[in-house]
């Protein structure tokens, strides 16, 4: 696959080319002609110059056409996701379905009216006027995305922005750029005016950092690590900043839990997408009374998550993003073992392939408990009662999401009220959502500004208020 960055629909010319390699077998799966600082200038100028103004129906039609094109090409997209990220092809197929939903929901939302009306004669101070609101697109958005869902992370930025008519300069991950460029080409083909989208990759100090700092850009919408997110927050200056950062989500299993449900959710949450979801289960917290029964079933279940060639439809767990990430995770496990933890299953690494790994007796202050481990690790910790579970859950710097397994409504309500997180899912994995529901974290996981199609569309607009005598 030979691909290029795009400045407002025009392929860039440059000698610098990025080779994208399969994390599984290191073969070159594609190349991308990179952009330079001058392409950033050209992309900003093209977006601000603008072009055909899109009606709601135009925006609907483009997103709906894009959705149909994605359905037609879903195998190609899935194969590209899997080849460049090492994710199992079954996960990549699932991701194309999610991306389809994002386009569908954004198309639907683009047709809806988004204004409000306030009658002013509703108090003694009032009078016969009406106040109205409408939403106006921003001049320009910079969207920066991570590697872990090469399609879905990108479409979650582009579709809401385009649905409200805000032009975007996209900076996808250098680890998974091919899918992002395929999507860029698909959107042009769906009728998107070229000024509305540029896709640029290149040295951080020439592309990403200047975009973040540029005062002509109204919003930086970033999904990625806490460290980079905080750097962006410090350097973006006077503009909107959306930060969707790392997670360290717990699955909390109470003593009344249905064990089969708990085991299913623990395995799906920990191992799907090679554990590389911001909302993957990163800590399994089990009531001490049921730890042994849970572990027995969980170990059996884990055996079903076979790890291997991502292109094999039977493979459940592909690689992590690269060998360096796998070595990092291996070291995290070894360090926990030195602190007294026991590996009950898995733990073997071959290149970037890391087996789903179940670890028990993990100290509460181990790295894998306190920090995000972005891979198929399942550390199991125990707690003695709900107070202890809430304290343990809240004990890290993160606050993205959570899953609780219980039938006890009192427990459920306490978790909903007392967990310091953006989402609480009862009898579901922390990652459960639909693509239009509000999504996002607090503490180090984000500033509490939600994404999801509907909330993201709000982020990509300004509200204008106007009033009329009535
Ligand atoms: P990352 O290293 O932070 O990179 C994310 C993006 O930021 C990449 O496009 C990267 O470009 C770019 N970048 C790097 N340095 C930058 C800088 N100084 N200024 C501006 N942009 C810069 O994250 P990742 O490793 O790709 O992704 C994994 C992380 O994302 C995990 O922590 C995960 O939890 C988090 N995540 C969060 C959510 C959420 O919704 N909360 C969702 C998914 C993932 P290069 O590729 O060129 O380095």
Coordinates of C-alpha atoms and ligand atoms in Angstrom, one line a residue:
X1 CA 0.0 0.0 0.0
X2 CA 1.6 3.2 -1.1
X3 CA -0.1 6.2 0.4
X4 CA 0.4 9.9 1.0
X5 CA -0.6 12.6 3.4
X6 CA -3.2 15.1 2.0
X7 CA -3.4 18.8 2.1
X8 CA -7.0 19.7 1.3
X9 CA -7.4 16.8 -1.1
X10 CA -3.9 17.2 -2.7
X11 CA -1.4 14.4 -2.1
X12 CA 1.8 15.9 -0.6
X13 CA 5.1 15.7 -2.4
X14 CA 8.1 14.9 -0.2
X15 CA 11.1 12.6 -0.1
X16 CA 10.5 11.6 3.4
X17 CA 8.5 8.3 3.6
X18 CA 7.3 6.4 6.6
X19 CA 7.4 2.6 6.4
X20 CA 4.6 1.0 8.4
X21 CA 5.4 -2.5 9.5
X22 CA 3.3 -5.4 10.8
X23 CA 3.9 -5.8 14.6
X24 CA 3.4 -9.5 14.0
X25 CA 6.0 -10.4 11.4
X26 CA 7.7 -7.1 10.7
X27 CA 6.9 -7.1 7.0
X28 CA 6.3 -3.7 5.5
X29 CA 2.5 -3.3 5.0
X30 CA 2.5 0.2 3.6
X31 CA 4.3 3.5 3.1
X32 CA 3.2 7.0 3.6
X33 CA 4.7 10.1 2.1
X34 CA 5.1 12.5 5.0
X35 CA 4.3 16.1 5.3
X36 CA 6.5 19.1 6.4
X37 CA 5.9 22.3 8.3
X38 CA 5.0 24.1 5.0
X39 CA 2.2 21.6 4.5
X40 CA 0.8 22.6 7.8
X41 CA 0.7 26.2 6.6
X42 CA -1.0 25.2 3.4
X43 CA -3.6 23.1 5.2
X44 CA -4.5 25.9 7.6
X45 CA -4.7 28.4 4.7
X46 CA -6.9 26.1 2.7
X47 CA -9.3 25.4 5.6
X48 CA -9.6 29.0 6.5
X49 CA -10.1 30.1 2.9
X50 CA -13.0 27.6 2.8
X51 CA -15.2 26.8 -0.1
X52 CA -18.7 25.5 -0.7
X53 CA -20.7 26.0 2.5
X54 CA -22.4 22.8 3.4
X55 CA -26.1 22.7 4.2
X56 CA -27.4 20.2 6.8
X57 CA -28.5 18.0 3.9
X58 CA -25.1 18.2 2.3
X59 CA -23.4 17.1 5.5
X60 CA -26.0 14.3 6.0
X61 CA -25.5 13.1 2.4
X62 CA -21.7 13.0 2.7
X63 CA -21.7 11.1 6.0
X64 CA -24.4 8.7 4.7
X65 CA -22.4 8.1 1.5
X66 CA -19.3 7.5 3.5
X67 CA -21.2 4.9 5.6
X68 CA -22.2 3.1 2.5
X69 CA -18.7 3.1 1.1
X70 CA -17.4 1.8 4.4
X71 CA -19.8 -1.1 4.3
X72 CA -18.7 -1.9 0.7
X73 CA -15.0 -1.8 1.7
X74 CA -15.2 -3.2 5.2
X75 CA -12.9 -6.2 4.4
X76 CA -10.2 -3.9 3.1
X77 CA -10.5 -1.6 6.1
X78 CA -10.4 -4.6 8.5
X79 CA -7.4 -6.1 6.8
X80 CA -5.6 -2.7 6.9
X81 CA -6.4 -2.2 10.6
X82 CA -5.2 -5.7 11.4
X83 CA -2.0 -5.5 9.3
X84 CA -0.7 -2.2 10.7
X85 CA -1.8 -2.7 14.3
X86 CA -1.5 -6.4 14.9
X87 CA -5.1 -6.6 16.2
X88 CA -6.8 -9.8 15.5
X89 CA -8.9 -9.7 12.3
X90 CA -12.1 -10.4 14.2
X91 CA -11.5 -7.3 16.3
X92 CA -10.7 -5.3 13.2
X93 CA -14.0 -6.5 11.7
X94 CA -15.8 -5.4 14.8
X95 CA -14.2 -2.0 14.6
X96 CA -15.5 -1.4 11.1
X97 CA -19.0 -2.0 12.4
X98 CA -18.5 0.5 15.2
X99 CA -17.1 3.1 12.7
X100 CA -20.2 2.5 10.6
X101 CA -22.4 3.4 13.5
X102 CA -20.4 6.6 14.2
X103 CA -21.0 7.7 10.6
X104 CA -24.7 6.6 10.8
X105 CA -25.3 8.5 14.1
X106 CA -23.4 11.6 12.9
X107 CA -25.5 11.6 9.7
X108 CA -28.7 11.4 11.7
X109 CA -27.6 14.1 14.1
X110 CA -26.6 16.4 11.4
X111 CA -30.3 16.7 10.3
X112 CA -31.5 17.6 13.8
X113 CA -32.1 21.1 14.9
X114 CA -29.7 22.1 17.7
X115 CA -31.1 25.4 18.9
X116 CA -33.1 26.3 22.0
X117 CA -35.8 28.9 22.6
X118 CA -36.3 30.8 25.9
X119 CA -39.5 32.8 26.4
X120 CA -38.6 35.9 28.5
X121 CA -41.9 36.7 30.0
X122 CA -41.6 34.0 32.7
X123 CA -40.8 36.1 35.8
X124 CA -41.7 39.6 37.2
X125 CA -38.4 40.8 35.7
X126 CA -39.3 39.4 32.3
X127 CA -40.8 40.9 29.2
X128 CA -42.1 40.0 25.8
X129 CA -39.0 38.8 24.1
X130 CA -37.6 35.4 23.0
X131 CA -34.0 34.3 23.3
X132 CA -32.8 31.7 20.7
X133 CA -29.6 29.8 20.4
X134 CA -28.0 28.3 17.3
X135 CA -24.7 26.5 16.9
X136 CA -22.0 27.7 14.5
X137 CA -19.1 25.7 13.2
X138 CA -15.6 26.5 14.4
X139 CA -13.1 28.0 12.0
X140 CA -10.8 24.9 12.2
X141 CA -10.1 21.9 14.4
X142 CA -6.9 19.9 14.9
X143 CA -7.6 16.3 15.8
X144 CA -4.9 14.0 17.1
X145 CA -5.5 10.3 17.5
X146 CA -3.8 7.3 19.0
X147 CA -3.0 3.9 17.6
X148 CA -5.3 1.6 19.5
X149 CA -8.5 1.8 17.3
X150 CA -6.9 3.0 14.0
X151 CA -10.4 3.6 12.4
X152 CA -12.8 4.2 15.3
X153 CA -10.7 6.8 17.1
X154 CA -10.3 8.8 13.8
X155 CA -14.0 8.5 12.8
X156 CA -15.0 9.6 16.3
X157 CA -13.2 12.9 15.6
X158 CA -14.0 13.4 11.9
X159 CA -17.7 12.5 11.8
X160 CA -18.9 14.9 14.5
X161 CA -16.8 17.7 13.2
X162 CA -18.0 17.3 9.6
X163 CA -21.6 16.8 10.8
X164 CA -21.5 20.4 12.1
X165 CA -19.4 21.8 9.3
X166 CA -16.1 22.3 11.1
X167 CA -13.0 21.8 8.9
X168 CA -10.4 19.4 10.3
X169 CA -6.7 18.9 10.1
X170 CA -6.1 15.3 11.2
X171 CA -2.9 14.0 12.7
X172 CA -3.3 10.2 13.2
X173 CA -0.9 8.0 15.0
X174 CA 2.4 7.3 13.1
X175 CA 2.0 3.7 14.2
X176 CA -1.3 3.2 12.4
X177 CA -1.6 5.8 9.6
X178 CA -2.8 3.7 6.7
X179 CA -6.4 3.2 8.0
X180 CA -6.7 6.9 8.7
X181 CA -5.6 7.8 5.1
X182 CA -8.0 5.2 3.6
X183 CA -10.8 6.9 5.6
X184 CA -9.6 10.4 4.3
X185 CA -9.8 9.2 0.7
X186 CA -13.2 7.6 1.4
X187 CA -14.5 10.9 2.7
X188 CA -13.3 12.8 -0.3
X189 CA -14.9 10.2 -2.5
X190 CA -18.2 10.6 -0.6
X191 CA -18.3 14.2 -1.7
X192 CA -16.5 16.0 1.2
X193 CA -15.2 19.4 -0.1
X194 CA -11.4 19.1 0.0
X195 CA -10.9 22.2 2.2
X196 CA -12.8 20.4 5.0
X197 CA -10.1 17.8 5.6
X198 CA -6.3 17.6 5.5
X199 CA -4.5 14.6 6.9
X200 CA -0.9 15.2 7.9
X201 CA 1.9 13.0 9.5
X202 CA 5.5 14.0 10.1
X203 CA 7.9 15.0 12.8
X204 CA 6.1 16.0 16.0
X205 CA 7.9 19.4 16.1
X206 CA 6.9 20.1 12.5
X207 CA 3.3 18.9 12.5
X208 CA 1.6 18.1 15.8
X209 CA 3.2 20.7 18.0
X210 CA 2.7 23.6 15.7
X211 CA -0.9 22.6 15.1
X212 CA -1.5 22.5 18.9
X213 CA -0.1 26.0 19.4
X214 CA -1.5 27.7 16.3
X215 CA -3.9 30.5 17.3
X216 CA -5.9 30.1 14.1
X217 CA -7.0 26.8 15.2
X218 CA -10.1 27.0 17.5
X219 CA -10.0 23.5 19.0
X220 CA -7.5 20.7 19.7
X221 CA -9.3 17.4 20.1
X222 CA -6.8 14.8 21.4
X223 CA -7.1 11.2 22.3
X224 CA -4.0 9.5 23.6
X225 CA -1.8 9.1 26.6
X226 CA -1.9 11.2 29.8
X227 CA 1.7 12.5 29.3
X228 CA 1.1 13.8 25.8
X229 CA -2.4 15.1 26.8
X230 CA -1.0 17.2 29.7
X231 CA 1.8 18.5 27.4
X232 CA -0.9 19.6 25.0
X233 CA -3.0 21.2 27.8
X234 CA 0.1 23.2 28.8
X235 CA 1.0 24.4 25.3
X236 CA -2.3 24.9 23.4
X237 CA -2.9 28.4 24.6
X238 CA -6.2 30.2 24.3
X239 CA -8.4 27.6 22.6
X240 CA -10.8 24.8 23.3
X241 CA -9.0 21.6 24.3
X242 CA -10.7 18.2 24.4
X243 CA -8.5 15.5 26.2
X244 CA -9.5 11.8 26.1
X245 CA -6.6 10.2 28.0
X246 CA -5.6 6.9 29.6
X247 CA -7.6 4.7 31.8
X248 CA -7.0 2.1 34.6
X249 CA -10.5 0.8 34.8
X250 CA -11.7 -1.7 37.4
X251 CA -14.1 -4.5 37.1
X252 CA -15.5 -4.9 40.6
X253 CA -17.0 -8.2 41.4
X254 CA -19.2 -8.3 44.5
X255 CA -19.9 -11.4 46.6
X256 CA -23.4 -11.8 45.2
X257 CA -22.2 -11.6 41.6
X258 CA -23.3 -14.2 39.0
X259 CA -19.9 -15.9 38.5
X260 CA -20.4 -16.8 34.9
X261 CA -21.2 -13.1 34.1
X262 CA -18.2 -11.9 36.1
X263 CA -15.9 -14.3 34.3
X264 CA -17.2 -13.4 30.9
X265 CA -16.9 -9.7 31.5
X266 CA -13.5 -10.0 33.1
X267 CA -12.1 -11.9 30.1
X268 CA -13.8 -9.8 27.4
X269 CA -12.8 -6.6 29.2
X270 CA -9.2 -7.6 29.8
X271 CA -8.3 -9.4 26.5
X272 CA -10.4 -8.0 23.7
X273 CA -8.3 -5.7 21.3
X274 CA -5.2 -7.2 23.0
X275 CA -6.2 -5.2 26.1
X276 CA -5.4 -2.0 24.2
X277 CA -8.6 -0.1 24.9
X278 CA -8.6 3.0 27.1
X279 CA -11.6 1.3 28.8
X280 CA -10.2 -2.2 28.9
X281 CA -10.4 -3.9 32.3
X282 CA -7.0 -3.1 33.8
X283 CA -7.8 -4.2 37.4
X284 CA -10.1 -7.1 38.5
X285 CA -11.2 -6.4 42.0
X286 CA -12.9 -9.4 43.6
X287 CA -14.6 -9.8 46.9
X288 CA -12.3 -12.0 49.0
X289 CA -15.1 -14.5 49.8
X290 CA -15.4 -15.5 46.1
X291 CA -11.8 -15.1 44.9
X292 CA -11.0 -18.8 44.6
X293 CA -14.2 -19.7 42.8
X294 CA -13.8 -16.8 40.5
X295 CA -10.2 -17.6 39.7
X296 CA -10.9 -21.2 38.9
X297 CA -13.5 -20.3 36.3
X298 CA -11.5 -17.3 35.0
X299 CA -8.4 -19.4 34.3
X300 CA -10.5 -21.9 32.3
X301 CA -12.1 -19.0 30.3
X302 CA -8.7 -17.4 29.6
X303 CA -7.6 -20.5 27.7
X304 CA -10.3 -19.6 25.1
X305 CA -8.4 -16.4 24.2
X306 CA -5.9 -17.9 21.9
X307 CA -3.1 -15.6 20.9
X308 CA -1.4 -15.7 17.5
X309 CA -1.4 -14.7 13.9
X310 CA -3.7 -11.6 13.7
X311 CA -4.8 -12.6 10.1
X312 CA -6.2 -16.0 11.3
X313 CA -10.0 -15.7 11.9
X314 CA -9.6 -18.1 14.9
X315 CA -7.2 -15.8 16.7
X316 CA -8.8 -14.0 19.6
X317 CA -5.8 -12.0 20.8
X318 CA -3.3 -10.5 18.3
X319 CA -0.1 -8.6 19.1
X320 CA 0.2 -5.4 21.1
X321 CA 1.3 -2.4 19.1
X322 CA 5.0 -3.2 18.9
X323 CA 7.7 -5.3 20.5
X324 CA 8.8 -2.4 22.8
X325 CA 5.3 -2.3 24.2
X326 CA 5.3 -6.1 24.8
X327 CA 8.7 -5.9 26.5
X328 CA 7.4 -3.1 28.7
X329 CA 4.4 -5.2 29.8
X330 CA 6.6 -8.2 30.4
X331 CA 8.7 -6.1 32.7
X332 CA 5.6 -4.8 34.5
X333 CA 4.6 -8.4 35.2
X334 CA 8.2 -9.3 36.3
X335 CA 8.3 -6.4 38.7
X336 CA 4.9 -7.4 40.3
X337 CA 6.2 -10.9 40.7
X338 CA 9.3 -9.5 42.5
X339 CA 6.8 -7.8 44.8
X340 CA 5.0 -11.1 45.6
X341 CA 2.5 -11.5 42.8
X342 CA 1.9 -14.8 41.1
X343 CA 1.4 -15.4 37.4
X344 CA -1.4 -18.0 37.2
X345 CA -1.7 -18.2 33.4
X346 CA 0.1 -16.8 30.3
X347 CA 2.9 -14.3 30.5
X348 CA 5.0 -15.6 27.6
X349 CA 6.1 -13.1 25.0
X350 CA 7.2 -13.7 21.4
X351 CA 8.1 -10.5 19.7
X352 CA 5.1 -8.3 20.0
X353 CA 2.8 -11.2 20.9
X354 CA 2.0 -11.4 24.6
X355 CA -0.2 -14.1 25.9
X356 CA -3.3 -13.1 28.0
X357 CA -1.8 -13.1 31.4
X358 CA -3.7 -13.7 34.7
X359 CA -1.8 -12.4 37.8
X360 CA -2.9 -12.8 41.4
X361 CA -1.7 -11.6 44.9
X362 CA -0.8 -8.3 43.2
X363 CA 0.2 -5.7 45.8
X364 CA -2.0 -2.6 45.8
X365 CA 0.9 -0.3 45.1
X366 CA 2.3 -2.4 42.2
X367 CA 3.0 -0.5 38.9
X368 CA 0.3 -2.6 37.1
X369 CA -2.2 -1.5 39.7
X370 CA -1.4 2.2 40.0
X371 CA -0.6 2.8 36.3
X372 CA -2.2 2.0 33.0
X373 CA -0.9 -1.3 31.5
X374 CA -2.0 -1.1 27.8
X375 CA -2.1 -4.9 27.0
X376 CA -3.7 -8.2 27.8
X377 CA -2.8 -8.3 31.5
X378 CA -5.4 -9.2 34.1
X379 CA -4.2 -8.4 37.7
X380 CA -6.7 -9.8 40.3
X381 CA -6.9 -8.1 43.7
X382 CA -9.3 -8.7 46.6
X383 CA -11.3 -6.4 48.8
X384 CA -13.2 -7.1 52.0
X385 CA -16.3 -5.0 51.6
X386 CA -17.9 -2.3 49.5
X387 CA -16.1 0.5 51.4
X388 CA -12.8 -1.2 50.6
X389 CA -13.8 -1.8 47.0
X390 CA -14.7 1.9 46.5
X391 CA -11.4 3.1 48.1
X392 CA -9.3 0.7 46.1
X393 CA -11.1 1.6 42.9
X394 CA -10.6 5.3 43.5
X395 CA -6.9 4.9 44.6
X396 CA -5.3 5.6 41.2
X397 CA -4.9 8.9 39.4
X398 CA -7.2 7.8 36.6
X399 CA -11.0 8.2 36.4
X400 CA -12.2 6.9 33.0
X401 CA -14.8 4.2 33.5
X402 CA -15.8 1.1 35.6
X403 CA -17.8 -2.1 35.5
X404 CA -19.6 -3.6 38.5
X405 CA -20.9 -7.1 38.8
X406 CA -23.7 -7.3 41.3
X407 CA -27.5 -7.9 41.6
X408 CA -27.7 -5.8 44.7
X409 CA -29.3 -2.4 43.9
X410 CA -27.9 -0.8 47.1
X411 CA -24.4 -1.7 46.0
X412 CA -25.1 -0.5 42.5
X413 CA -26.3 2.9 43.7
X414 CA -23.3 3.4 46.0
X415 CA -20.9 2.7 43.2
X416 CA -22.7 5.1 40.8
X417 CA -22.5 7.8 43.4
X418 CA -19.1 7.2 44.9
X419 CA -16.8 6.1 42.1
X420 CA -14.7 9.0 40.8
X421 CA -15.0 8.1 37.1
X422 CA -16.8 9.2 34.0
X423 CA -18.9 6.1 33.6
X424 CA -20.3 3.3 35.8
X425 CA -21.7 0.2 34.0
X426 CA -23.6 -2.3 36.1
X427 CA -23.2 -5.9 34.9
X428 CA -21.2 -4.7 31.9
X429 CA -17.6 -4.1 31.0
X430 CA -16.3 -0.5 31.6
X431 CA -16.0 -0.1 27.8
X432 CA -19.7 -0.6 27.1
X433 CA -21.2 2.3 25.2
X434 CA -23.1 3.2 22.0
X435 CA -21.3 5.5 19.7
X436 CA -23.6 8.5 20.4
X437 CA -23.7 8.2 24.2
X438 CA -21.6 10.7 26.3
X439 CA -18.2 9.2 26.9
X440 CA -15.1 10.5 28.7
X441 CA -13.2 10.6 32.0
X442 CA -12.2 12.8 34.9
X443 CA -9.0 13.1 36.9
X444 CA -6.0 12.1 34.8
X445 CA -8.3 10.5 32.2
X446 CA -9.7 13.8 31.0
X447 CA -11.1 17.1 31.8
X448 CA -14.7 15.9 32.1
X449 CA -15.7 17.1 28.7
X450 CA -17.5 14.3 27.0
X451 CA -17.2 12.9 23.5
X452 CA -19.5 10.4 21.7
X453 CA -21.1 11.7 18.6
X454 CA -23.6 14.1 20.2
X455 CA -21.3 15.6 22.8
X456 CA -18.5 15.9 20.3
X457 CA -20.7 17.7 17.9
X458 CA -21.3 20.3 20.6
X459 CA -17.5 20.6 21.2
X460 CA -17.0 21.4 17.5
X461 CA -19.4 24.4 17.6
X462 CA -19.9 27.7 19.3
X463 CA -23.3 28.6 20.6
X464 CA -24.6 31.9 19.4
X465 CA -27.4 33.4 21.4
X466 CA -29.8 36.0 19.8
X467 CA -33.0 37.6 21.0
X468 CA -36.0 39.2 19.3
X469 CA -39.0 41.2 20.5
X470 CA -41.9 38.8 20.5
Ligands
LIG1 P1 0.2 8.8 22.5 O1 1.6 8.3 22.5 O2 -0.2 9.9 23.5 O3 0.0 9.4 21.0 C1 -1.3 9.9 20.6 C2 -1.1 10.8 19.5 O4 -0.4 12.0 19.9 C3 -0.3 10.3 18.3 O5 -0.9 10.7 17.1 C4 1.0 10.9 18.5 O6 1.8 11.1 17.4 C5 0.6 12.3 19.0 N1 1.7 13.0 19.7 C6 2.8 12.5 20.3 N2 3.5 13.5 20.9 C7 2.8 14.7 20.7 C8 3.0 16.0 21.0 N3 4.1 16.4 21.7 N4 2.1 16.9 20.7 C9 1.0 16.5 20.0 N5 0.7 15.3 19.6 C10 1.6 14.3 20.0 O7 -0.9 7.7 22.7 P2 -0.9 6.2 22.0 O8 0.2 5.4 22.6 O9 -1.0 6.4 20.6 O10 -2.3 5.7 22.5 C11 -2.5 5.0 23.7 C12 -3.1 5.9 24.8 O11 -4.3 6.5 24.4 C13 -3.4 5.1 26.0 O12 -3.0 5.8 27.2 C14 -4.9 5.0 26.0 O13 -5.6 4.8 27.2 C15 -5.3 6.3 25.4 N6 -6.6 6.3 24.8 C16 -7.6 7.0 25.4 C17 -8.9 7.0 25.0 C18 -10.0 7.8 25.6 O14 -11.0 8.0 25.0 N7 -9.9 8.2 26.8 C19 -9.2 6.2 23.8 C20 -8.2 5.5 23.2 C21 -6.9 5.6 23.7 P3 2.9 10.0 17.0 O15 2.2 8.8 16.5 O16 3.6 10.7 15.9 O17 3.7 9.8 18.2

